[in-house]
Short mmCIF file of C-alpha atoms in Angstrom, two decimals:
data_model
loop_
_atom_site.label_atom_id
_atom_site.label_comp_id
_atom_site.label_asym_id
_atom_site.label_seq_id
_atom_site.Cartn_x
_atom_site.Cartn_y
_atom_site.Cartn_z
CA MET A 1 0.03 -0.01 0.02
CA TYR A 2 1.13 3.65 0.46
CA ALA A 3 2.72 2.14 3.45
CA GLN A 4 4.21 -1.20 2.35
CA MET A 5 5.76 -3.69 4.73
CA ILE A 6 5.58 -2.03 7.76
CA LYS A 7 7.21 -4.04 10.52
CA SER A 8 5.97 -3.53 14.09
CA GLU A 9 8.52 -2.29 16.59
CA ALA A 10 9.17 -4.28 19.53
CA THR A 11 7.93 -3.01 22.79
CA THR A 12 9.47 -3.16 26.11
CA ASP A 13 6.64 -1.29 28.29
CA ASP A 14 5.32 -2.38 31.47
CA PRO A 15 2.87 -5.25 30.70
CA GLU A 16 0.18 -3.67 33.06
CA LYS A 17 0.06 -0.45 30.92
CA LEU A 18 0.21 -2.35 27.84
CA LYS A 19 -3.03 -4.29 28.87
CA GLU A 20 -4.85 -1.18 29.76
CA PHE A 21 -3.63 0.48 26.30
CA GLN A 22 -4.98 -2.56 24.37
CA ALA A 23 -8.24 -2.59 26.43
CA ARG A 24 -8.75 1.14 25.38
CA ILE A 25 -8.05 0.13 21.67
CA ASP A 26 -10.38 -2.72 21.79
CA ASP A 27 -13.15 -0.40 23.11
CA ASP A 28 -12.32 1.84 19.93
CA ILE A 29 -11.34 4.84 22.25
CA LYS A 30 -8.90 6.86 19.98
CA VAL A 31 -5.32 7.27 21.14
CA GLU A 32 -4.32 11.05 21.23
CA PRO A 33 -0.94 12.73 20.82
CA ARG A 34 -0.45 13.52 24.74
CA ASP A 35 -1.83 9.98 25.93
CA TRP A 36 0.49 7.28 27.26
CA MET A 37 1.49 4.85 24.45
CA PRO A 38 3.63 1.86 23.87
CA GLU A 39 7.15 2.75 22.42
CA GLY A 40 6.68 0.09 19.76
CA TYR A 41 3.27 1.69 18.86
CA ARG A 42 4.66 5.21 18.44
CA LYS A 43 7.59 4.26 16.32
CA THR A 44 5.67 1.92 14.04
CA LEU A 45 2.97 4.66 13.41
CA ILE A 46 5.94 7.12 12.84
CA ARG A 47 7.42 4.86 10.13
CA GLN A 48 3.83 4.09 8.61
CA ILE A 49 2.49 7.46 8.70
CA GLY A 50 5.74 8.97 7.43
CA GLN A 51 6.26 6.22 4.43
CA HIS A 52 2.44 7.19 3.72
CA ALA A 53 3.22 11.08 3.62
CA HIS A 54 6.23 10.35 1.53
CA SER A 55 4.19 8.44 -0.98
CA GLU A 56 1.80 11.21 -1.42
CA ILE A 57 4.56 13.76 -2.11
CA VAL A 58 6.66 11.47 -4.40
CA GLY A 59 3.36 10.56 -6.17
CA GLN A 60 3.11 14.03 -7.21
CA LEU A 61 6.12 13.30 -9.69
CA PRO A 62 4.78 10.87 -12.11
CA GLU A 63 1.62 12.98 -12.70
CA GLY A 64 3.10 16.31 -12.42
CA ASN A 65 5.28 15.07 -15.66
CA TRP A 66 2.04 15.33 -17.53
CA ILE A 67 0.58 18.79 -16.42
CA THR A 68 2.36 20.72 -19.10
CA ARG A 69 1.41 17.93 -21.67
CA ALA A 70 -2.18 17.28 -21.03
CA PRO A 71 -4.35 17.33 -24.01
CA THR A 72 -6.69 20.33 -23.18
CA LEU A 73 -6.96 23.38 -20.80
CA GLU A 74 -9.45 21.54 -18.71
CA ARG A 75 -7.65 18.28 -18.54
CA LYS A 76 -4.53 20.57 -17.17
CA MET A 77 -6.53 22.27 -14.68
CA ILE A 78 -8.08 19.14 -13.34
CA LEU A 79 -4.66 17.14 -13.22
CA LEU A 80 -3.10 20.35 -11.62
CA ALA A 81 -5.84 20.31 -8.90
CA LYS A 82 -5.25 16.54 -8.22
CA VAL A 83 -1.49 17.15 -7.73
CA GLN A 84 -2.20 19.95 -5.38
CA ASP A 85 -4.51 17.82 -3.34
CA GLU A 86 -1.58 15.10 -3.15
CA ALA A 87 0.51 17.93 -1.54
CA GLY A 88 -2.30 18.76 0.86
CA HIS A 89 -2.47 14.84 1.64
CA GLY A 90 1.25 14.86 2.33
CA LEU A 91 0.86 17.73 4.83
CA TYR A 92 -1.97 15.96 6.59
CA LEU A 93 0.21 13.06 7.14
CA TYR A 94 3.14 14.80 7.93
CA ALA A 95 1.48 16.96 10.57
CA ALA A 96 -0.07 13.76 12.10
CA ALA A 97 3.36 11.88 12.23
CA GLU A 98 4.75 15.21 13.90
CA THR A 99 2.23 14.77 16.74
CA LEU A 100 4.17 11.51 17.76
CA GLY A 101 7.31 13.49 18.34
CA VAL A 102 9.38 13.53 15.01
CA SER A 103 10.29 16.82 13.22
CA ARG A 104 9.24 17.54 9.60
CA ASP A 105 12.77 18.26 8.65
CA ASP A 106 13.74 14.81 10.10
CA LEU A 107 11.15 13.14 8.04
CA THR A 108 12.16 14.93 4.89
CA GLU A 109 15.79 14.20 5.43
CA GLN A 110 15.15 10.36 5.80
CA LEU A 111 13.14 10.45 2.71
CA LEU A 112 15.95 12.36 0.93
CA SER A 113 18.68 9.82 2.11
CA GLY A 114 16.70 6.89 1.27
CA LYS A 115 16.38 5.80 4.79
CA MET A 116 12.52 5.91 4.69
CA LYS A 117 10.65 4.40 1.89
CA TYR A 118 7.74 5.51 -0.27
CA SER A 119 5.13 3.34 -2.13
CA SER A 120 6.80 1.16 -5.02
CA ILE A 121 4.25 2.14 -7.42
CA PHE A 122 5.76 5.55 -7.83
CA ASN A 123 8.96 4.08 -9.08
CA TYR A 124 7.20 3.15 -12.40
CA ALA A 125 7.12 5.58 -15.20
CA THR A 126 4.28 7.35 -16.78
CA LEU A 127 4.91 7.08 -20.48
CA ASN A 128 1.78 8.62 -22.21
CA TRP A 129 -1.37 10.33 -21.38
CA ALA A 130 -3.36 7.09 -20.97
CA ASP A 131 -0.91 6.25 -17.98
CA ILE A 132 -2.31 9.37 -16.25
CA GLY A 133 -5.90 7.89 -16.63
CA ALA A 134 -4.75 4.30 -15.39
CA VAL A 135 -2.92 6.07 -12.42
CA GLY A 136 -6.05 7.69 -11.35
CA TRP A 137 -8.14 4.61 -11.83
CA LEU A 138 -5.93 1.86 -10.41
CA VAL A 139 -3.48 3.54 -8.13
CA ASP A 140 -5.99 6.07 -6.43
CA GLY A 141 -8.44 3.18 -6.57
CA ALA A 142 -5.90 0.66 -4.79
CA ALA A 143 -5.20 3.68 -2.39
CA ILE A 144 -8.89 4.14 -1.56
CA MET A 145 -9.11 0.36 -0.55
CA ASN A 146 -6.60 0.78 2.27
CA GLN A 147 -7.53 4.41 3.15
CA VAL A 148 -11.27 4.02 3.74
CA PRO A 149 -10.75 1.46 6.69
CA LEU A 150 -7.86 3.43 8.17
CA GLN A 151 -10.42 6.31 8.67
CA ARG A 152 -11.03 3.93 11.79
CA THR A 153 -7.52 3.63 13.05
CA SER A 154 -6.81 3.97 16.74
CA TYR A 155 -4.66 6.90 16.48
CA GLY A 156 -6.78 10.32 16.44
CA PRO A 157 -4.67 12.43 14.27
CA TYR A 158 -3.88 9.56 11.79
CA SER A 159 -7.68 8.86 11.65
CA ARG A 160 -8.51 12.36 11.11
CA ALA A 161 -6.16 13.07 8.35
CA MET A 162 -7.62 9.77 6.51
CA ILE A 163 -11.10 11.24 6.64
CA ARG A 164 -9.81 14.41 5.09
CA ILE A 165 -8.03 12.56 2.49
CA CYS A 166 -10.73 9.90 1.55
CA LYS A 167 -13.16 12.88 1.13
CA GLU A 168 -10.71 14.13 -1.83
CA GLU A 169 -9.68 10.94 -2.95
CA SER A 170 -12.62 9.90 -4.97
CA PHE A 171 -12.55 12.80 -7.01
CA HIS A 172 -8.95 11.46 -8.19
CA GLN A 173 -10.41 8.01 -9.10
CA ARG A 174 -13.10 9.30 -11.01
CA GLN A 175 -11.01 11.70 -13.03
CA GLY A 176 -8.73 8.84 -13.85
CA TYR A 177 -11.56 6.56 -14.96
CA ASP A 178 -12.88 9.55 -17.06
CA ILE A 179 -9.49 9.79 -18.83
CA MET A 180 -9.74 5.93 -19.52
CA MET A 181 -13.45 6.09 -20.84
CA LYS A 182 -12.36 8.83 -23.17
CA MET A 183 -9.44 6.88 -24.46
CA ALA A 184 -11.29 3.59 -24.62
CA GLN A 185 -14.16 5.09 -26.78
CA GLY A 186 -11.61 6.95 -28.99
CA THR A 187 -9.73 6.00 -31.92
CA GLU A 188 -8.15 2.51 -32.46
CA ALA A 189 -4.87 4.21 -31.47
CA GLN A 190 -6.18 5.55 -28.20
CA LYS A 191 -7.74 2.35 -27.46
CA LYS A 192 -4.36 0.57 -27.85
CA MET A 193 -2.73 3.29 -25.52
CA ALA A 194 -5.55 2.57 -22.88
CA GLN A 195 -4.88 -1.18 -23.19
CA ASP A 196 -1.08 -0.60 -23.00
CA ALA A 197 -1.43 1.45 -19.72
CA LEU A 198 -3.42 -1.18 -18.08
CA ASN A 199 -1.11 -4.16 -19.21
CA ARG A 200 1.87 -1.90 -17.61
CA LEU A 201 0.15 -0.79 -14.45
CA TRP A 202 -2.04 -3.62 -13.54
CA TYR A 203 0.49 -5.87 -11.61
CA PRO A 204 2.39 -2.95 -9.96
CA SER A 205 -0.90 -2.04 -8.64
CA LEU A 206 -1.52 -5.12 -7.11
CA MET A 207 1.78 -4.98 -5.62
CA MET A 208 0.76 -1.83 -3.92
CA PHE A 209 -0.99 -4.08 -1.25
CA GLY A 210 2.36 -5.83 -0.30
CA PRO A 211 3.08 -9.52 -0.25
CA SER A 212 0.75 -11.92 1.37
CA ASP A 213 0.97 -11.39 5.29
CA ALA A 214 -1.55 -14.04 6.49
CA ASP A 215 1.24 -15.49 8.76
CA SER A 216 3.06 -12.35 9.53
CA VAL A 217 3.92 -11.27 13.35
CA HIS A 218 4.07 -7.74 12.35
CA SER A 219 0.77 -7.76 10.82
CA THR A 220 -0.96 -9.45 13.88
CA GLN A 221 0.54 -6.75 16.30
CA ASN A 222 -0.40 -4.00 13.84
CA MET A 223 -4.00 -5.13 13.48
CA ALA A 224 -4.37 -5.54 17.28
CA TRP A 225 -3.33 -2.02 17.73
CA LYS A 226 -5.58 -1.04 14.80
CA ILE A 227 -3.09 0.76 12.76
CA LYS A 228 -3.59 -2.18 10.18
CA MET A 229 -7.14 -2.70 9.48
CA ASN A 230 -7.17 -5.69 6.74
CA THR A 231 -4.56 -7.99 5.58
CA ASN A 232 -2.94 -7.43 2.37
CA ASP A 233 -4.76 -10.25 0.55
CA GLU A 234 -8.18 -9.13 1.82
CA LEU A 235 -7.51 -5.48 0.25
CA ARG A 236 -5.93 -6.93 -2.81
CA GLN A 237 -9.01 -9.34 -3.57
CA LYS A 238 -11.60 -6.35 -2.89
CA PHE A 239 -9.54 -4.23 -5.40
CA VAL A 240 -9.66 -7.13 -8.06
CA ASP A 241 -13.08 -7.69 -7.60
CA GLN A 242 -14.07 -3.93 -7.99
CA THR A 243 -11.81 -3.28 -10.89
CA VAL A 244 -12.76 -6.08 -13.23
CA PRO A 245 -16.43 -4.74 -13.87
CA GLN A 246 -14.86 -1.34 -14.36
CA ALA A 247 -12.28 -2.88 -16.96
CA GLU A 248 -15.07 -4.66 -18.72
CA TYR A 249 -17.07 -1.45 -19.04
CA LEU A 250 -14.17 0.18 -20.72
CA GLY A 251 -13.85 -2.84 -23.13
CA LEU A 252 -10.21 -3.35 -21.87
CA THR A 253 -8.81 -6.87 -20.76
CA ILE A 254 -7.00 -7.42 -17.64
CA PRO A 255 -3.69 -8.70 -18.48
CA ASP A 256 -4.08 -12.07 -16.62
CA GLU A 257 -4.87 -15.50 -18.33
CA ASN A 258 -5.78 -16.92 -15.18
CA LEU A 259 -8.49 -14.45 -14.09
CA THR A 260 -11.74 -16.38 -13.39
CA TRP A 261 -14.70 -15.94 -11.32
CA ASN A 262 -14.63 -18.11 -8.33
CA GLU A 263 -18.38 -19.07 -7.25
CA LYS A 264 -17.39 -20.60 -4.20
CA LYS A 265 -15.61 -17.46 -2.51
CA GLY A 266 -17.69 -15.10 -4.35
CA GLY A 267 -14.62 -13.25 -5.81
CA TYR A 268 -12.17 -13.53 -8.68
CA ASP A 269 -9.17 -15.71 -8.84
CA TYR A 270 -6.29 -14.03 -10.33
CA SER A 271 -2.53 -14.32 -10.72
CA ASP A 272 -0.07 -12.89 -8.10
CA PRO A 273 2.31 -10.45 -9.40
CA ASP A 274 6.17 -11.09 -9.74
CA TRP A 275 7.17 -10.61 -6.11
CA SER A 276 10.80 -10.64 -7.00
CA GLU A 277 10.27 -7.51 -8.90
CA PHE A 278 8.60 -5.91 -6.13
CA PHE A 279 11.47 -6.89 -3.81
CA ASP A 280 13.75 -5.46 -6.44
CA VAL A 281 11.95 -1.91 -6.63
CA LEU A 282 11.93 -1.52 -2.90
CA LYS A 283 15.62 -2.02 -2.90
CA GLY A 284 16.01 0.83 -5.37
CA ASN A 285 16.11 -0.80 -8.73
CA GLY A 286 12.79 0.04 -10.21
CA PRO A 287 12.65 2.16 -13.39
CA CYS A 288 12.60 5.64 -11.69
CA ASN A 289 13.80 5.14 -8.18
CA VAL A 290 16.87 7.28 -8.72
CA ASP A 291 14.85 9.84 -10.67
CA ARG A 292 12.37 10.39 -8.11
CA LEU A 293 14.89 10.77 -5.21
CA GLU A 294 17.05 12.99 -7.44
CA ALA A 295 13.98 15.24 -8.03
CA ARG A 296 12.90 15.49 -4.52
CA ASN A 297 16.46 16.19 -3.58
CA LYS A 298 16.70 18.79 -6.20
CA ALA A 299 13.40 20.53 -5.19
CA TRP A 300 14.73 20.48 -1.41
CA ASP A 301 18.25 22.09 -2.14
CA ASP A 302 16.93 24.49 -4.85
CA GLY A 303 14.14 25.68 -2.23
CA ALA A 304 16.79 26.26 0.68
CA TRP A 305 17.20 29.74 -0.11
CA VAL A 306 13.43 30.59 -0.21
CA ARG A 307 12.97 28.78 3.10
CA ASP A 308 15.76 30.76 4.65
CA GLY A 309 14.72 34.06 3.26
CA LEU A 310 11.24 33.91 4.32
CA MET A 311 12.41 32.80 7.90
CA ALA A 312 14.79 35.89 7.97
CA HIS A 313 12.06 38.10 6.65
CA ALA A 314 9.83 36.92 9.51
CA GLU A 315 12.43 37.33 12.09
CA LYS A 316 13.14 40.82 10.92
CA LYS A 317 9.56 41.85 11.05
CA ARG A 318 9.08 40.54 14.33
CA ALA A 319 12.23 42.32 15.85
CA ALA A 320 10.91 45.58 14.20
CA LYS A 321 7.58 45.18 15.85
CA THR A 322 8.82 44.47 19.02
CA ALA A 323 11.23 47.48 18.90
CA ALA A 324 8.03 49.60 17.91
CA GLU A 325 6.08 48.45 21.03
CA MET B 1 21.06 23.02 8.28
CA SER B 2 18.61 25.80 8.44
CA LYS B 3 15.89 26.48 11.02
CA GLU B 4 12.53 24.57 10.60
CA TRP B 5 9.48 26.94 10.16
CA PRO B 6 7.26 26.88 13.29
CA LEU B 7 4.10 24.98 13.44
CA TRP B 8 0.81 26.35 13.05
CA GLU B 9 -2.61 25.31 14.16
CA ILE B 10 -5.35 26.12 12.00
CA PHE B 11 -8.99 27.24 12.74
CA ILE B 12 -11.80 27.53 10.01
CA ARG B 13 -15.31 28.93 10.18
CA GLY B 14 -17.44 27.31 7.77
CA GLN B 15 -20.22 28.82 5.58
CA HIS B 16 -23.28 28.61 8.00
CA GLY B 17 -22.23 30.82 10.89
CA LEU B 18 -20.72 27.85 13.09
CA SER B 19 -17.77 28.61 15.31
CA HIS B 20 -14.21 28.12 14.02
CA ARG B 21 -13.04 24.70 14.20
CA HIS B 22 -9.73 23.12 14.31
CA VAL B 23 -8.78 21.51 10.96
CA GLY B 24 -5.07 20.68 10.97
CA SER B 25 -1.62 22.21 11.24
CA LEU B 26 1.04 23.65 8.91
CA HIS B 27 4.52 24.99 8.98
CA ALA B 28 4.99 28.74 8.19
CA PRO B 29 7.37 31.48 8.77
CA ASP B 30 4.94 33.92 9.98
CA ALA B 31 1.18 34.40 10.64
CA GLU B 32 0.66 36.06 7.34
CA MET B 33 2.20 32.92 5.45
CA ALA B 34 0.34 30.61 7.64
CA ILE B 35 -2.85 32.26 6.72
CA LYS B 36 -1.99 32.13 2.89
CA ASN B 37 -0.95 28.54 3.20
CA ALA B 38 -4.11 27.67 5.13
CA ARG B 39 -6.11 29.18 2.40
CA ASP B 40 -4.41 27.08 -0.22
CA VAL B 41 -4.53 23.60 1.73
CA TYR B 42 -7.56 23.87 4.13
CA THR B 43 -10.12 26.05 1.88
CA ARG B 44 -9.72 24.37 -1.58
CA ARG B 45 -13.42 23.30 -1.79
CA ASN B 46 -15.22 26.16 -0.14
CA GLU B 47 -14.74 24.78 3.43
CA GLY B 48 -14.50 28.13 4.99
CA VAL B 49 -15.02 31.98 5.11
CA SER B 50 -12.83 32.98 7.86
CA ILE B 51 -9.25 31.56 9.24
CA TRP B 52 -7.42 31.81 12.39
CA VAL B 53 -3.91 30.72 12.86
CA VAL B 54 -2.09 30.09 16.16
CA GLU B 55 1.57 29.27 16.64
CA ALA B 56 1.33 25.79 18.18
CA ASN B 57 3.53 26.55 21.15
CA ASN B 58 1.37 29.15 22.32
CA ILE B 59 -1.31 26.75 23.00
CA SER B 60 -1.94 25.44 26.60
CA ALA B 61 -3.69 22.25 26.99
CA SER B 62 -5.21 20.30 29.69
CA SER B 63 -3.29 17.03 30.65
CA PRO B 64 -4.54 13.70 29.46
CA SER B 65 -3.53 12.50 32.92
CA GLU B 66 -6.11 14.54 34.94
CA LYS B 67 -8.90 13.51 32.85
CA GLY B 68 -10.56 11.82 35.93
CA PRO B 69 -10.47 14.79 38.28
CA LEU B 70 -11.28 17.40 35.45
CA TYR B 71 -14.21 15.73 34.09
CA GLU B 72 -15.48 13.32 36.66
CA PRO B 73 -17.52 16.28 38.55
CA SER B 74 -19.91 16.70 35.56
CA GLU B 75 -20.47 13.07 35.24
CA SER B 76 -22.68 12.95 38.56
CA LYS B 77 -24.74 15.98 37.71
CA ILE B 78 -27.23 14.71 35.52
CA TYR B 79 -29.76 17.23 36.54
CA ARG B 80 -27.90 19.66 34.14
CA HIS B 81 -29.45 18.10 31.39
CA PRO B 82 -33.08 19.14 30.44
CA THR B 83 -33.88 15.40 30.06
CA PHE B 84 -33.57 14.86 33.90
CA PHE B 85 -36.83 16.58 34.67
CA ASP B 86 -40.30 14.80 33.78
CA ILE B 87 -42.92 17.30 32.32
CA PRO B 88 -46.21 15.86 32.07
CA ASP B 89 -47.56 15.64 28.38
CA GLU B 90 -50.48 18.01 29.11
CA VAL B 91 -48.10 20.87 29.69
CA GLY B 92 -47.03 20.69 26.00
CA HIS B 93 -43.96 21.47 24.42
CA MET B 94 -41.04 22.89 26.95
#
């Protein structure tokens, strides 16, 4: 997902306090920033929310790539609005992470140094306009699958950020599907582009949910803490079941020969993505890993004088105001 | 490393005359920029008609560990709620 393979941190707190904490979570009482919480809970959340925030920010790059090349002025304005939303989503999430005691600059530096990850999906390229449609439809669609249940997560600030994000996210998926509809109903060449985008982005989208975690210890702990609400497989299944009819409506074919309706489970059987590719992308060997980090580092470095200048100006004004009083 | 911009808490009053409500936080060098940034982030879909910004370190908050002593006294005073009093139906709406 936007936060993939989050390992839960070991906790060495007082067992009595841990029991009380778990009881409150089981009762659906939200944990708030200044409440007592296990160190493991705090650290795991910083990693998860941080990774989620980084994904929103890096996720602007593949789409921003097409703002200047959108086919019409209206499409350009819509895409610009979507990319602005992603910046907002990153901000809400960074702010939620900061309530756990990590600084914004610290999180940024950990992204820029490669110490913290972002979702594997954003290391794939957007090669043509149909990819922008497919990203909105599939990538935002997959993100919604994960984010809707996270609105009920146990940590108050994270839950509130998710509620804001979900409100805005369905615009994103619809704008993607709208592009796909246009392409799929267009000329033969446009239809081919739409199918090609689906072919390339289908498996990377399935990878977003992370590998099967049915037997993962971390997953069990994170689910008990309600910072993970469903298993990766549950969400992936839901995503496939929702997406197949949408592809059919477009007249496009999901690139999976094994895709069949399974009456017994009431869902589709589908092929797993190539997990070795997933791990390779996480390691930094995806098509765009280097580009993405270079772009983020450049933006941070090139913006330093602006950040410093505004700060200096604010301090000067404050000093002048104090002197005048 | 340069200095991090201070954190501001953002409060927005919606369209319908309700009080300002906390909507989130952001970093900005000063109040003026905090308002501009809040406009860009938190009112992108007509969410508000007025913005307050408060530097986060100027906010004092009650402590979670005092929850008991702070709020327990009101729990026992159920007569503060109108439903405590039985008014006969004949009296009509009150």
